Coordinates of C-alpha atoms in Angstrom, one line a residue:
M1 CA 70.4 54.8 28.0
L2 CA 70.1 51.3 26.5
I3 CA 67.1 52.3 24.5
H4 CA 68.9 55.1 22.7
S5 CA 72.0 53.0 21.7
A6 CA 72.0 51.9 18.1
G7 CA 73.4 48.4 18.8
A8 CA 71.0 47.5 21.6
L9 CA 67.8 48.3 19.6
P10 CA 67.9 45.3 17.3
R11 CA 68.8 43.0 20.1
L12 CA 65.8 44.2 22.1
Q13 CA 63.6 43.8 19.1
A14 CA 64.6 40.2 18.6
L15 CA 64.2 39.5 22.3
L16 CA 60.6 40.8 22.4
C17 CA 59.6 39.0 19.2
G18 CA 61.0 35.7 20.5
L19 CA 59.1 36.2 23.7
G20 CA 55.8 36.7 21.7
F21 CA 56.5 33.5 19.7
L22 CA 57.1 31.4 22.8
T23 CA 53.9 32.8 24.4
S24 CA 51.7 31.8 21.5
L25 CA 53.2 28.3 21.3
A26 CA 52.6 27.8 25.1
L27 CA 48.9 28.9 24.9
A28 CA 48.0 27.2 21.6
P29 CA 47.8 23.6 23.0
A30 CA 45.5 24.8 25.9
A31 CA 43.2 26.4 23.4
S32 CA 43.0 23.4 21.1
A33 CA 42.4 21.1 24.1
H34 CA 39.1 23.0 25.0
G35 CA 38.0 23.8 21.5
G36 CA 34.4 22.4 21.1
H37 CA 35.0 19.9 24.0
D38 CA 35.0 17.0 21.5
H39 CA 36.1 14.0 23.6
G40 CA 34.9 11.2 21.5
A41 CA 31.7 10.1 19.6
P42 CA 29.2 8.5 21.9
P43 CA 26.6 6.1 20.5
T44 CA 23.3 7.4 19.4
A45 CA 20.8 7.2 22.2
V46 CA 17.0 7.7 22.2
T47 CA 15.9 10.3 24.7
T48 CA 12.3 10.3 25.6
S49 CA 10.2 12.3 28.1
N50 CA 9.0 9.2 29.9
P51 CA 11.0 6.4 31.4
R52 CA 10.6 3.1 29.6
V53 CA 11.0 -0.6 30.3
T54 CA 11.3 -3.2 27.5
A55 CA 11.3 -6.9 27.5
Q56 CA 10.9 -9.5 24.8
S57 CA 11.0 -13.3 24.2
G58 CA 10.4 -15.6 21.3
A59 CA 6.6 -15.1 21.7
Y60 CA 6.0 -11.6 23.0
E61 CA 7.4 -8.1 23.1
L62 CA 6.5 -5.7 25.9
V63 CA 7.1 -2.0 26.3
G64 CA 6.2 -0.1 29.5
V65 CA 5.9 3.7 29.5
L66 CA 5.9 5.4 33.0
R67 CA 3.8 8.5 33.5
G68 CA 3.8 9.5 37.1
E69 CA 2.7 6.5 39.2
R70 CA 1.1 4.8 36.3
L71 CA 2.9 2.3 34.0
G72 CA 1.3 1.8 30.7
L73 CA 2.0 -1.6 29.1
Y74 CA 2.0 -2.4 25.3
L75 CA 2.1 -6.2 24.7
D76 CA 2.6 -7.4 21.1
R77 CA 3.4 -10.7 19.4
F78 CA 7.1 -10.9 18.7
G79 CA 6.9 -12.2 15.1
S80 CA 4.1 -10.1 13.7
N81 CA 4.0 -7.1 16.0
E82 CA 0.2 -7.7 16.4
P83 CA -1.3 -6.3 19.6
V84 CA -2.3 -8.9 22.2
T85 CA -5.5 -7.7 23.8
D86 CA -6.8 -10.8 25.6
A87 CA -3.9 -11.4 27.9
R88 CA -3.6 -11.3 31.7
I89 CA -0.4 -9.6 33.0
T90 CA 0.9 -9.9 36.6
V91 CA 3.7 -7.5 37.5
S92 CA 6.1 -8.4 40.3
I93 CA 7.3 -5.1 42.0
G94 CA 9.6 -5.3 45.0
G95 CA 8.5 -8.8 46.0
R96 CA 4.7 -8.2 45.6
D97 CA 2.4 -9.0 42.6
V98 CA 0.2 -6.5 41.0
D99 CA -2.4 -7.3 38.2
A100 CA -2.3 -5.0 35.3
A101 CA -5.8 -3.6 34.4
P102 CA -6.7 -3.8 30.6
A103 CA -7.8 -0.6 28.8
P104 CA -10.3 -0.2 26.0
D105 CA -7.6 0.7 23.5
G106 CA -5.8 -2.7 23.9
T107 CA -3.2 -1.6 26.4
Y108 CA -2.7 -2.4 30.1
A109 CA -1.9 -0.2 33.1
V110 CA -0.5 -0.8 36.5
A111 CA 0.0 1.7 39.4
A112 CA 2.4 1.4 42.3
P113 CA 4.1 3.8 44.7
E114 CA 7.5 2.3 44.0
F115 CA 7.4 4.1 40.6
T116 CA 8.1 7.4 42.4
G117 CA 11.4 6.3 43.8
E118 CA 15.0 6.7 42.5
G119 CA 17.4 4.4 40.8
A120 CA 16.6 1.2 38.7
L121 CA 13.6 -0.9 39.5
E122 CA 13.6 -4.6 38.3
L123 CA 10.1 -5.8 37.1
V124 CA 8.9 -9.3 36.3
F125 CA 5.9 -9.7 33.9
A126 CA 3.9 -12.9 33.9
V127 CA 1.9 -13.1 30.7
T128 CA -1.1 -15.5 30.4
A129 CA -2.8 -15.5 27.0
S130 CA -4.6 -17.9 24.7
S131 CA -1.6 -18.0 22.4
G132 CA 0.7 -19.1 25.2
D133 CA 2.2 -18.1 28.6
D134 CA 5.5 -16.4 29.1
L135 CA 7.7 -14.7 31.7
L136 CA 9.4 -11.4 30.8
I137 CA 12.0 -9.5 32.9
G138 CA 12.9 -5.8 32.5
T139 CA 14.5 -2.9 34.3
L140 CA 12.7 0.5 34.7
P141 CA 14.9 3.6 35.3
L142 CA 13.0 5.7 37.7
P143 CA 12.9 9.5 36.9
G144 CA 14.2 10.4 40.4
G145 CA 17.5 8.6 39.9
P146 CA 20.7 10.5 39.2
A147 CA 21.9 10.8 35.6
T148 CA 24.9 8.6 34.8
A149 CA 27.3 9.2 32.0
G150 CA 30.2 7.1 30.7
P151 CA 33.8 8.3 31.1
A152 CA 35.0 10.7 28.5
A153 CA 37.5 9.3 26.0
P154 CA 40.8 11.1 25.8
Q155 CA 41.5 13.0 22.6
A156 CA 44.6 14.5 21.1
P157 CA 44.8 18.3 21.0
R158 CA 43.2 19.8 17.9
I159 CA 45.9 22.1 16.7
M160 CA 44.0 23.0 13.5
S161 CA 40.9 24.3 15.1
G162 CA 40.6 28.0 16.0
L163 CA 39.8 31.3 14.3
H164 CA 37.1 31.5 11.6
V165 CA 37.6 34.0 8.9
G166 CA 35.0 34.4 6.2
G167 CA 33.5 31.0 7.1
I168 CA 36.9 29.3 6.8
E169 CA 38.5 27.8 10.0
I170 CA 42.1 28.8 10.6
G171 CA 44.3 26.9 13.0
Q172 CA 45.3 28.6 16.2
A173 CA 49.0 27.8 15.8
Y174 CA 49.0 29.2 12.3
A175 CA 47.1 32.3 13.5
A176 CA 49.7 32.9 16.2
A177 CA 52.6 32.4 13.7
G178 CA 51.0 34.9 11.3
A179 CA 50.6 37.4 14.1
L180 CA 54.2 37.0 15.0
G181 CA 55.4 37.5 11.4
L182 CA 53.2 40.7 11.3
A183 CA 54.9 41.9 14.5
F184 CA 58.3 41.3 13.0
L185 CA 57.5 43.3 9.9
M186 CA 56.1 46.1 11.9
G187 CA 59.3 46.2 14.0
I188 CA 61.4 46.5 10.8
A189 CA 59.1 49.2 9.4
I190 CA 59.4 51.4 12.5
Q191 CA 63.2 51.1 13.1
G192 CA 63.5 54.8 12.6
R193 CA 61.2 55.4 15.5
R194 CA 63.3 54.0 18.2
R195 CA 61.1 55.1 21.1
L196 CA 58.0 53.2 19.8
V197 CA 59.6 49.8 19.3
P198 CA 59.4 48.4 22.8
A199 CA 55.8 49.6 23.3
T200 CA 54.8 48.1 19.9
S201 CA 56.3 44.7 20.6
L202 CA 54.8 44.6 24.1
A203 CA 51.3 45.4 22.6
I204 CA 51.7 42.5 20.1
I205 CA 52.6 40.1 22.9
A206 CA 49.5 41.1 24.8
V207 CA 47.3 40.7 21.8
L208 CA 48.7 37.2 21.1
A209 CA 48.1 36.1 24.7
T210 CA 44.6 37.5 24.9
T211 CA 43.7 35.8 21.6
A212 CA 45.0 32.4 22.7
Y213 CA 43.1 32.6 25.9
A214 CA 39.9 33.5 24.1
Y215 CA 40.4 30.5 21.8
S216 CA 40.9 28.2 24.7
H217 CA 37.2 28.5 25.6
E218 CA 35.8 28.7 22.1
G219 CA 32.8 26.4 21.6
E220 CA 32.4 25.9 25.4
D221 CA 28.9 27.0 26.7
H222 CA 28.8 27.5 30.4
G223 CA 25.4 29.1 30.6
D224 CA 21.9 27.6 30.4
G225 CA 22.4 26.2 26.9
A226 CA 24.1 23.0 28.3
V227 CA 21.1 22.4 30.5
K228 CA 18.7 22.9 27.6
A229 CA 20.6 20.5 25.4
A230 CA 20.1 17.7 28.0
L231 CA 16.3 18.1 28.1
P232 CA 14.4 15.0 26.7
A233 CA 13.3 15.0 23.1
G234 CA 9.8 13.7 23.6
D235 CA 7.8 10.6 22.7
T236 CA 7.3 11.4 19.0
P237 CA 8.5 9.4 16.0
R238 CA 11.7 10.8 14.6
R239 CA 14.8 9.8 12.6
L240 CA 18.0 9.5 14.7
P241 CA 21.4 10.7 13.6
D242 CA 22.6 7.1 12.8
G243 CA 19.8 6.7 10.2
T244 CA 17.5 4.5 12.3
V245 CA 13.9 5.6 13.1
F246 CA 12.5 5.7 16.6
V247 CA 8.7 4.9 16.6
P248 CA 7.1 4.6 20.0
K249 CA 4.6 1.9 20.6
P250 CA 1.5 4.2 20.6
S251 CA 2.6 5.4 17.1
Q252 CA 3.1 1.8 15.9
R253 CA -0.5 1.1 16.9
L254 CA -1.8 4.1 15.0
L255 CA 0.3 3.2 11.9
N256 CA -0.8 -0.4 12.1
V257 CA 2.8 -1.6 11.8
R258 CA 3.1 -5.4 11.1
T259 CA 6.2 -7.5 10.8
S260 CA 7.3 -11.0 9.7
I261 CA 10.4 -13.1 10.3
S262 CA 12.3 -13.6 7.1
A263 CA 12.8 -17.2 6.1
P264 CA 13.8 -18.7 2.7
E265 CA 11.1 -20.7 0.9
E266 CA 10.8 -22.4 -2.5
A267 CA 8.6 -21.0 -5.2
Q268 CA 8.2 -20.9 -9.0
K269 CA 9.4 -17.9 -11.1
A270 CA 6.7 -15.5 -12.1
L271 CA 6.0 -14.0 -15.6
T272 CA 4.2 -10.7 -16.1
L273 CA 1.5 -10.7 -18.8
I274 CA -1.0 -8.1 -20.1
G275 CA -4.6 -9.1 -19.8
R276 CA -8.2 -8.0 -19.6
V277 CA -11.4 -9.2 -17.9
I278 CA -13.9 -11.2 -20.0
A279 CA -17.1 -13.0 -19.2
D280 CA -17.4 -16.7 -18.5
P281 CA -18.9 -18.1 -21.7
N282 CA -21.1 -20.5 -19.7
R283 CA -22.3 -17.7 -17.4
S284 CA -23.0 -14.8 -19.8
G285 CA -25.3 -14.2 -22.7
L286 CA -26.5 -11.8 -25.4
V287 CA -30.1 -10.8 -26.2
Q288 CA -30.8 -10.2 -29.9
S289 CA -33.9 -10.0 -32.1
I290 CA -34.4 -12.7 -34.8
N291 CA -36.1 -10.5 -37.4
G292 CA -35.6 -7.0 -36.1
G293 CA -38.3 -4.3 -35.6
R294 CA -39.4 -1.5 -33.3
V295 CA -38.6 -1.9 -29.6
T296 CA -41.4 -1.5 -27.1
A297 CA -41.2 -1.7 -23.4
P298 CA -42.9 -4.6 -21.5
E299 CA -45.3 -4.1 -18.7
G300 CA -42.5 -3.5 -16.1
G301 CA -40.4 -1.2 -18.4
L302 CA -37.0 -1.8 -20.0
P303 CA -34.3 -3.1 -17.6
R304 CA -31.6 -0.8 -16.4
L305 CA -27.9 -1.3 -16.1
G306 CA -26.9 -3.5 -13.2
Q307 CA -30.4 -4.8 -12.7
T308 CA -30.5 -8.5 -11.6
V309 CA -32.7 -10.7 -13.9
K310 CA -33.7 -14.3 -13.9
K311 CA -33.7 -16.7 -16.8
G312 CA -36.9 -16.3 -18.8
D313 CA -37.7 -12.7 -17.7
V314 CA -39.3 -10.5 -20.4
L315 CA -36.8 -7.8 -21.2
A316 CA -38.4 -6.1 -24.2
L317 CA -40.9 -6.5 -27.1
V318 CA -40.0 -6.1 -30.8
E319 CA -42.8 -5.2 -33.3
Q320 CA -41.7 -6.7 -36.5
A321 CA -41.7 -4.5 -39.5
V322 CA -44.0 -5.8 -42.4
G323 CA -43.6 -4.5 -45.9
Q324 CA -46.4 -3.2 -48.1
A325 CA -46.4 -6.3 -50.4
D326 CA -46.6 -8.6 -47.4
R327 CA -49.4 -6.6 -45.9
T328 CA -51.4 -6.9 -49.2
T329 CA -50.8 -10.7 -49.2
L330 CA -51.9 -11.0 -45.7
S331 CA -55.0 -9.0 -46.3
E332 CA -55.9 -11.1 -49.3
R333 CA -55.3 -14.3 -47.5
I334 CA -57.5 -13.2 -44.6
G335 CA -60.2 -12.3 -47.1
E336 CA -60.1 -15.7 -48.7
I337 CA -60.3 -17.4 -45.3
E338 CA -63.3 -15.3 -44.2
Q339 CA -65.0 -16.2 -47.5
E340 CA -64.4 -19.9 -47.0
I341 CA -65.8 -19.5 -43.4
A342 CA -69.0 -17.9 -44.8
V343 CA -69.5 -20.8 -47.2
A344 CA -68.8 -23.4 -44.5
E345 CA -71.3 -21.7 -42.2
T346 CA -74.0 -21.9 -44.9
K347 CA -73.2 -25.5 -45.6
L348 CA -73.4 -26.4 -42.0
K349 CA -76.8 -24.7 -41.7
R350 CA -78.3 -26.6 -44.7
V351 CA -76.9 -30.0 -43.5
R352 CA -78.4 -29.5 -40.1
Q353 CA -81.9 -28.9 -41.6
L354 CA -81.6 -32.0 -43.8
S355 CA -80.4 -34.0 -40.8
D356 CA -83.5 -32.9 -38.8
R357 CA -85.8 -34.1 -41.5
G358 CA -84.0 -37.4 -41.7
V359 CA -82.7 -36.9 -45.2
A360 CA -78.9 -36.4 -44.4
P361 CA -77.0 -38.6 -41.9
P362 CA -75.6 -37.0 -38.7
S363 CA -72.0 -37.6 -39.9
Q364 CA -72.4 -34.9 -42.5
V365 CA -73.2 -32.4 -39.8
T366 CA -70.1 -33.3 -37.9
D367 CA -67.8 -32.9 -40.9
A368 CA -69.3 -29.5 -41.6
E369 CA -68.6 -28.4 -38.0
I370 CA -65.0 -29.6 -38.2
E371 CA -64.4 -27.8 -41.5
L372 CA -65.8 -24.5 -40.1
E373 CA -63.6 -24.7 -36.9
G374 CA -60.5 -25.3 -39.0
L375 CA -61.1 -22.2 -41.1
R376 CA -61.5 -20.0 -38.0
R377 CA -58.2 -21.2 -36.6
R378 CA -56.4 -20.4 -39.8
R379 CA -57.8 -16.9 -39.7
D380 CA -56.6 -16.3 -36.2
I381 CA -53.1 -17.6 -37.1
V382 CA -52.8 -15.2 -40.0
R383 CA -54.0 -12.3 -37.8
Q384 CA -51.4 -13.1 -35.1
T385 CA -48.6 -13.2 -37.6
R386 CA -49.3 -9.6 -38.5
I387 CA -49.9 -8.2 -35.0
E388 CA -48.0 -10.3 -32.3
P389 CA -44.6 -8.7 -31.4
E390 CA -41.4 -10.7 -30.7
V391 CA -40.7 -11.3 -27.0
L392 CA -37.1 -10.9 -25.9
R393 CA -36.3 -13.0 -22.8
A394 CA -33.2 -13.3 -20.5
P395 CA -31.2 -16.4 -21.5
I396 CA -29.4 -16.8 -18.1
D397 CA -29.4 -15.5 -14.5
G398 CA -27.3 -12.5 -14.0
S399 CA -27.2 -8.7 -14.2
I400 CA -27.6 -6.3 -17.1
A401 CA -24.0 -5.4 -18.2
A402 CA -25.0 -3.4 -21.3
A403 CA -28.3 -2.0 -22.5
R404 CA -28.2 -0.3 -25.9
V405 CA -31.9 0.4 -26.7
V406 CA -34.7 2.8 -25.7
A407 CA -38.4 2.5 -26.4
G408 CA -39.3 3.2 -30.1
Q409 CA -35.8 2.3 -31.4
V410 CA -35.6 0.2 -34.5
V411 CA -33.1 -2.7 -34.2
G412 CA -31.8 -5.2 -36.8
S413 CA -31.6 -8.9 -36.6
Q414 CA -27.9 -8.9 -35.5
D415 CA -28.0 -6.0 -33.1
V416 CA -27.1 -6.7 -29.5
V417 CA -30.0 -5.4 -27.4
F418 CA -28.8 -6.5 -24.0
Q419 CA -25.7 -8.2 -22.5
I420 CA -26.2 -10.2 -19.3
V421 CA -23.2 -11.2 -17.2
D422 CA -23.0 -13.3 -14.0
P423 CA -20.8 -11.2 -11.6
K424 CA -19.5 -14.4 -10.0
G425 CA -18.4 -15.8 -13.3
L426 CA -15.6 -13.7 -14.7
W427 CA -12.4 -14.8 -16.6
V428 CA -9.1 -13.1 -17.5
E429 CA -7.7 -13.3 -21.0
A430 CA -3.9 -12.7 -21.3
F431 CA -1.5 -12.7 -24.2
V432 CA 1.8 -14.6 -24.1
Y433 CA 4.6 -13.5 -26.4
G434 CA 8.0 -15.0 -27.1
E435 CA 9.2 -18.5 -26.4
I436 CA 7.2 -19.1 -23.2
D437 CA 5.3 -22.4 -23.3
P438 CA 1.7 -21.7 -22.1
A439 CA 1.3 -25.4 -21.3
K440 CA 3.8 -25.0 -18.4
V441 CA 1.8 -22.2 -16.7
S442 CA 0.8 -23.8 -13.4
G443 CA -0.8 -20.9 -11.5
A444 CA -1.4 -17.2 -11.8
S445 CA -2.6 -14.1 -10.0
A446 CA -3.5 -10.6 -11.2
T447 CA -3.9 -7.0 -10.1
T448 CA -6.1 -4.2 -11.3
A449 CA -5.1 -0.7 -12.0
D450 CA -6.1 0.3 -8.4
G451 CA -4.1 -2.5 -6.9
T452 CA -6.9 -5.0 -6.2
P453 CA -5.4 -8.5 -6.2
L454 CA -7.1 -11.4 -8.1
T455 CA -6.6 -15.1 -7.7
L456 CA -6.7 -16.9 -11.0
A457 CA -7.1 -20.6 -12.1
F458 CA -5.7 -21.8 -15.4
R459 CA -8.4 -22.8 -17.9
G460 CA -6.6 -23.2 -21.3
F461 CA -4.8 -21.5 -24.2
S462 CA -5.5 -21.2 -27.9
K463 CA -3.7 -23.0 -30.7
A464 CA -4.1 -20.0 -33.1
L465 CA -2.1 -16.8 -32.7
Q466 CA -3.9 -13.5 -32.1
Q467 CA -1.8 -10.4 -32.7
Q468 CA 1.3 -12.6 -32.9
A469 CA 0.6 -13.9 -29.4
T470 CA -1.0 -17.0 -27.7
V471 CA -4.2 -16.3 -25.8
V472 CA -4.3 -17.8 -22.3
Q473 CA -7.5 -17.8 -20.2
F474 CA -7.9 -17.9 -16.4
A475 CA -10.9 -18.1 -14.2
V476 CA -11.2 -15.5 -11.4
D477 CA -11.8 -17.1 -8.0
N478 CA -14.3 -15.0 -6.0
P479 CA -14.1 -11.9 -8.2
P480 CA -14.7 -8.5 -6.3
A481 CA -17.9 -6.6 -6.8
L482 CA -16.2 -3.7 -8.6
L483 CA -14.6 -5.9 -11.3
S484 CA -16.0 -5.2 -14.8
V485 CA -15.8 -6.9 -18.1
G486 CA -13.1 -5.3 -20.3
Q487 CA -11.1 -4.0 -17.4
P488 CA -7.3 -4.2 -18.0
V489 CA -5.3 -6.2 -15.5
T490 CA -1.7 -7.2 -15.0
V491 CA -1.3 -11.0 -14.8
V492 CA 1.7 -12.7 -13.0
A493 CA 1.8 -16.3 -14.0
K494 CA 4.0 -19.0 -12.5
S495 CA 6.0 -21.0 -14.9
G496 CA 9.3 -22.9 -15.1
A497 CA 11.4 -24.5 -12.4
P498 CA 10.9 -23.5 -8.8
V499 CA 13.4 -21.1 -7.2
S500 CA 14.2 -20.4 -3.5
G501 CA 14.5 -17.1 -1.6
I502 CA 13.0 -14.8 1.0
I503 CA 9.5 -13.8 -0.2
L504 CA 7.9 -10.6 1.1
P505 CA 4.8 -8.6 0.3
R506 CA 5.3 -5.8 -2.3
E507 CA 4.3 -3.1 0.2
A508 CA 7.2 -4.2 2.4
V509 CA 9.7 -2.8 -0.1
V510 CA 9.8 1.0 -0.5
R511 CA 12.1 3.5 -2.2
G512 CA 14.8 5.2 -0.1
S513 CA 15.9 8.8 -0.4
N514 CA 18.5 7.8 -3.1
G515 CA 15.9 5.8 -5.1
E516 CA 17.1 2.3 -4.2
A517 CA 14.8 -0.4 -2.9
V518 CA 14.9 -0.8 0.9
V519 CA 13.1 -2.6 3.7
W520 CA 12.8 -1.7 7.3
R521 CA 14.1 -4.1 9.9
H522 CA 12.6 -4.1 13.4
T523 CA 15.7 -4.2 15.5
D524 CA 14.3 -3.1 18.9
P525 CA 10.8 -2.7 20.3
E526 CA 10.7 0.9 19.3
R527 CA 13.6 1.2 16.7
F528 CA 13.7 0.4 13.0
E529 CA 16.7 0.2 10.7
V530 CA 16.7 0.6 6.9
R531 CA 18.2 -2.2 4.8
P532 CA 18.9 -1.9 1.0
V533 CA 17.8 -5.0 -0.9
R534 CA 17.7 -6.4 -4.4
T535 CA 14.4 -7.9 -5.5
E536 CA 12.7 -9.8 -8.3
P537 CA 9.0 -10.1 -9.1
F538 CA 7.3 -13.2 -7.8
D539 CA 3.6 -12.7 -8.3
A540 CA 1.0 -9.9 -8.2
T541 CA 1.4 -9.2 -4.4
R542 CA 4.9 -10.5 -3.5
L543 CA 8.6 -10.1 -4.3
V544 CA 11.6 -12.3 -3.9
I545 CA 14.5 -10.8 -2.0
R546 CA 17.8 -11.8 -3.8
A547 CA 20.3 -9.8 -1.6
G548 CA 20.3 -7.7 1.5
L549 CA 18.5 -9.9 4.0
S550 CA 19.3 -13.0 6.0
E551 CA 17.2 -15.5 7.7
G552 CA 15.6 -14.7 11.1
E553 CA 15.3 -10.9 10.7
R554 CA 12.1 -9.1 11.6
I555 CA 11.0 -7.1 8.5
V556 CA 8.1 -4.6 8.4
T557 CA 5.5 -5.9 6.0
R558 CA 2.8 -3.3 6.6
G559 CA 3.4 0.4 7.4
S560 CA 6.9 0.5 5.9
E561 CA 5.9 3.4 3.6
L562 CA 4.8 5.5 6.6
I563 CA 7.9 4.7 8.5
N564 CA 10.0 5.7 5.5
Q565 CA 8.4 9.2 5.6
I566 CA 9.5 9.9 9.2
R567 CA 12.1 12.7 9.4

């Protein structure tokens, strides 16, 4: 009859609500202790599908990849990461020596039945090469060995983790307290229905207990998912959670990755100038007509662009244009000479007859013959002046850089018919602005628009300004075949006091995801770490690292752009 009494009902209500509250508090720590099973943050490890052994020294770096009973070996130089293909490697396995067989791709391979066992196998590699001998020691974890894991670090209960509502995580303790408050309000709301109060309170207690037990295993996967998560990730390049990049040795060979050990050195500061390619004045020339006229092709035809010519070769013929007045004068002069020739022939004939009779001396015959011969030569000279064309010849050895005529074209006396340039004699002309003293320029280099580097030698500078700038000229050492006259280039000249710092190639510095300049440091045989740096230009192909690197670090100098793209 306690249920129907008015005074016992509130006391029963309070008792049941308090019991529900104590139940939720008792089960909440257990739920938080198992939520997600987060027992600490283990270090990032590289999981691969094939066991590996690594060993390195000051001269060599070795990586072995086990595939069944065959251990593939990759031997590189420690400083440059350049493959060593001419070495002899002897591997000590369990007290016996096995010679590694070289492969055509520059790797080595060794097979042994010990590789199918369990546990850790210690290997000793004796390297004999032309660059030096060395002894490397490494441990190979065999695939049959049991997996080991470090002890789990204790962690405080996570009271705040629990129910997710609308994408927002609600703490389990707060969820239990809210449910308890809801039960209390419901108990007040149904005071008039005295028979339903005990049942309602008991139902709320059951809901709270069930919810807390369900939360105690939230995030815990006891099925096949845990086994699948432990499977190896494979031997492919990838970016690890800590930001480093795992690049296996086969991929490094494909990407042609090269490194260098950072070391400070002294150098002069570089200045960037705008320039263009010009021809060496002593190894180039122009072909022009003296009087002008109509161009005609020689026997071998007009030369084409890029054709190699020798000094003295006939390039073209120019028929000089003669005016009407000059033509009349020439015709009259030829007529006068021919008339004189006729008189001289008649005189010579008469003198010979008199000489045969003994009346005239022989000397008169000789004088008449000389006079006649001179008149004939004068006539030939006048005829050649009217007919003979002007011959245009190559002034130097080289190739035709410009040809601006065709057969039948009329050219003037100052028109450039051909331009001849020696491809091995090219200069660079640059403009120096500001307060830079051109006399202090000690060396320079240049790059073309496509990135081709040029080595320059200082030749001189002008004392007169052109476009408010001083003209500085450099000679190109061994110019490439595709370099052309007039091609724009960027000149980096050395000037001023020398500076010291770590100097790297420009291709070693790339842009990170946030736009800052970074380099990649070779930390382990198959792991690379990004390093932000601050740089200054040094010359056309190198940069000075002002901050971010220290001496003795292995920095990627070739292939850094490809490593930067690995995700």
